Amino acid sequence: MGNYDHLSRQATLASIVVALILIITKTWVYWATGSVSLLGSLLDSLLDGVTSFMNFIALRYALQPADDDHRYGHGKLESIAALAQSAFMIGSAVVLVLNSFDAMLDQRQVVNSQWGVLVSLFAIVLTLALVRFQKYVVKKTQSLIVEADSLHYQGDLLMNGAVMITMVLVGFGIFWLDSVMAVGIGAFLCFNAWKVGARAVEELMDRQLPEVEQKIEELVRGCQGSEGCHDVRCRMAGPNLFVQFHLELDENLALWSAHEIGDRIENHITEVYSNADVIIHLDPVRVESL
């Protein structure tokens, strides 16, 4: 858990710093160019900054251990933060699309497009470094908050590349492409919002984990003294994996022997899934035969 705590905090802090740098540079360039596609990129960076700060606060609370009022821990706050991030993304997309249509109707032109190219290139390099770090953290921790941030920033790589190409073409007088690109960015934000929101809702609804459940069954059946298992249930809450199942044992076993086998199986599961909280119900085999 200590490694999860440290890496997750580092990832959210890095996200906040990158967002602040990009907000400052994109604000200046938007004022200098008047580009609505750059406005979309700026709104996206503003969204990144707000949600990254929310994620940082949520993560600090989510990592707190279980207490008397929250016996299963605080991990689901990660999913709530991810759901809020999804809502903010949709709101930003709506604002961007409305501004894009306004620019189309006014036939607004873009100036100093070369600054748009440079800031987009800068954003790509900085975002690429952040995404690589986030992928490392997700691989190590499976944090939903960091994964949601990483998905968004991966989309930012494509978006900044598209804005850079748009700025190049605008420099050749194709001004209408700026508004079209902004609408495309709005659609892209909505698509990312749907992915992040869907994942968060699944976790909040305690969606089952078939692959993990199958692995748990294999681990249990492979342990000495086990006669099998049934009713395996697994769910995630932030970094925590909750596992429960009925362990089938020989009906003639003494209570202390059955308890020892259960403890051994629980330890085996936690060796494979270090974040697991395991509850085992012991069933004599004869119960299964009825």
PDB file of C-alpha atoms in Angstrom, residues 30 34-37 39-40 43 91-108 178-180 182-183:
ATOM      1  CA  TYR A  30      -4.938  32.010 -27.423  1.00  0.00           C
ATOM      2  CA  GLY A  34      -7.827  34.160 -31.405  1.00  0.00           C
ATOM      3  CA  SER A  35      -8.003  30.498 -32.462  1.00  0.00           C
ATOM      4  CA  VAL A  36     -11.033  28.531 -31.207  1.00  0.00           C
ATOM      5  CA  SER A  37      -9.190  25.240 -31.653  1.00  0.00           C
ATOM      6  CA  LEU A  39      -9.375  27.686 -27.010  1.00  0.00           C
ATOM      7  CA  GLY A  40     -10.471  24.048 -27.003  1.00  0.00           C
ATOM      8  CA  LEU A  43     -10.217  24.454 -21.955  1.00  0.00           C
ATOM      9  CA  GLY A  91     -19.332  20.619 -19.766  1.00  0.00           C
ATOM     10  CA  SER A  92     -16.093  21.823 -21.381  1.00  0.00           C
ATOM     11  CA  ALA A  93     -17.035  20.152 -24.652  1.00  0.00           C
ATOM     12  CA  VAL A  94     -20.389  21.970 -24.747  1.00  0.00           C
ATOM     13  CA  VAL A  95     -18.715  25.366 -24.125  1.00  0.00           C
ATOM     14  CA  LEU A  96     -16.162  24.675 -26.848  1.00  0.00           C
ATOM     15  CA  VAL A  97     -18.716  23.633 -29.477  1.00  0.00           C
ATOM     16  CA  LEU A  98     -20.838  26.744 -28.802  1.00  0.00           C
ATOM     17  CA  ASN A  99     -17.767  28.963 -29.244  1.00  0.00           C
ATOM     18  CA  SER A 100     -16.887  27.123 -32.455  1.00  0.00           C
ATOM     19  CA  PHE A 101     -20.286  27.799 -34.021  1.00  0.00           C
ATOM     20  CA  ASP A 102     -20.006  31.434 -32.955  1.00  0.00           C
ATOM     21  CA  ALA A 103     -16.627  31.696 -34.702  1.00  0.00           C
ATOM     22  CA  MET A 104     -18.082  30.103 -37.851  1.00  0.00           C
ATOM     23  CA  LEU A 105     -20.961  32.581 -37.985  1.00  0.00           C
ATOM     24  CA  ASP A 106     -18.637  35.555 -37.441  1.00  0.00           C
ATOM     25  CA  GLN A 107     -16.123  34.179 -39.970  1.00  0.00           C
ATOM     26  CA  ARG A 108     -13.436  34.904 -37.407  1.00  0.00           C
ATOM     27  CA  ASP A 178      -9.988  26.132 -37.053  1.00  0.00           C
ATOM     28  CA  SER A 179     -13.689  25.996 -36.131  1.00  0.00           C
ATOM     29  CA  VAL A 180     -14.130  22.512 -37.581  1.00  0.00           C
ATOM     30  CA  ALA A 182     -12.667  22.794 -32.384  1.00  0.00           C
ATOM     31  CA  VAL A 183     -15.936  20.905 -32.926  1.00  0.00           C
TER      32      VAL A 183
END
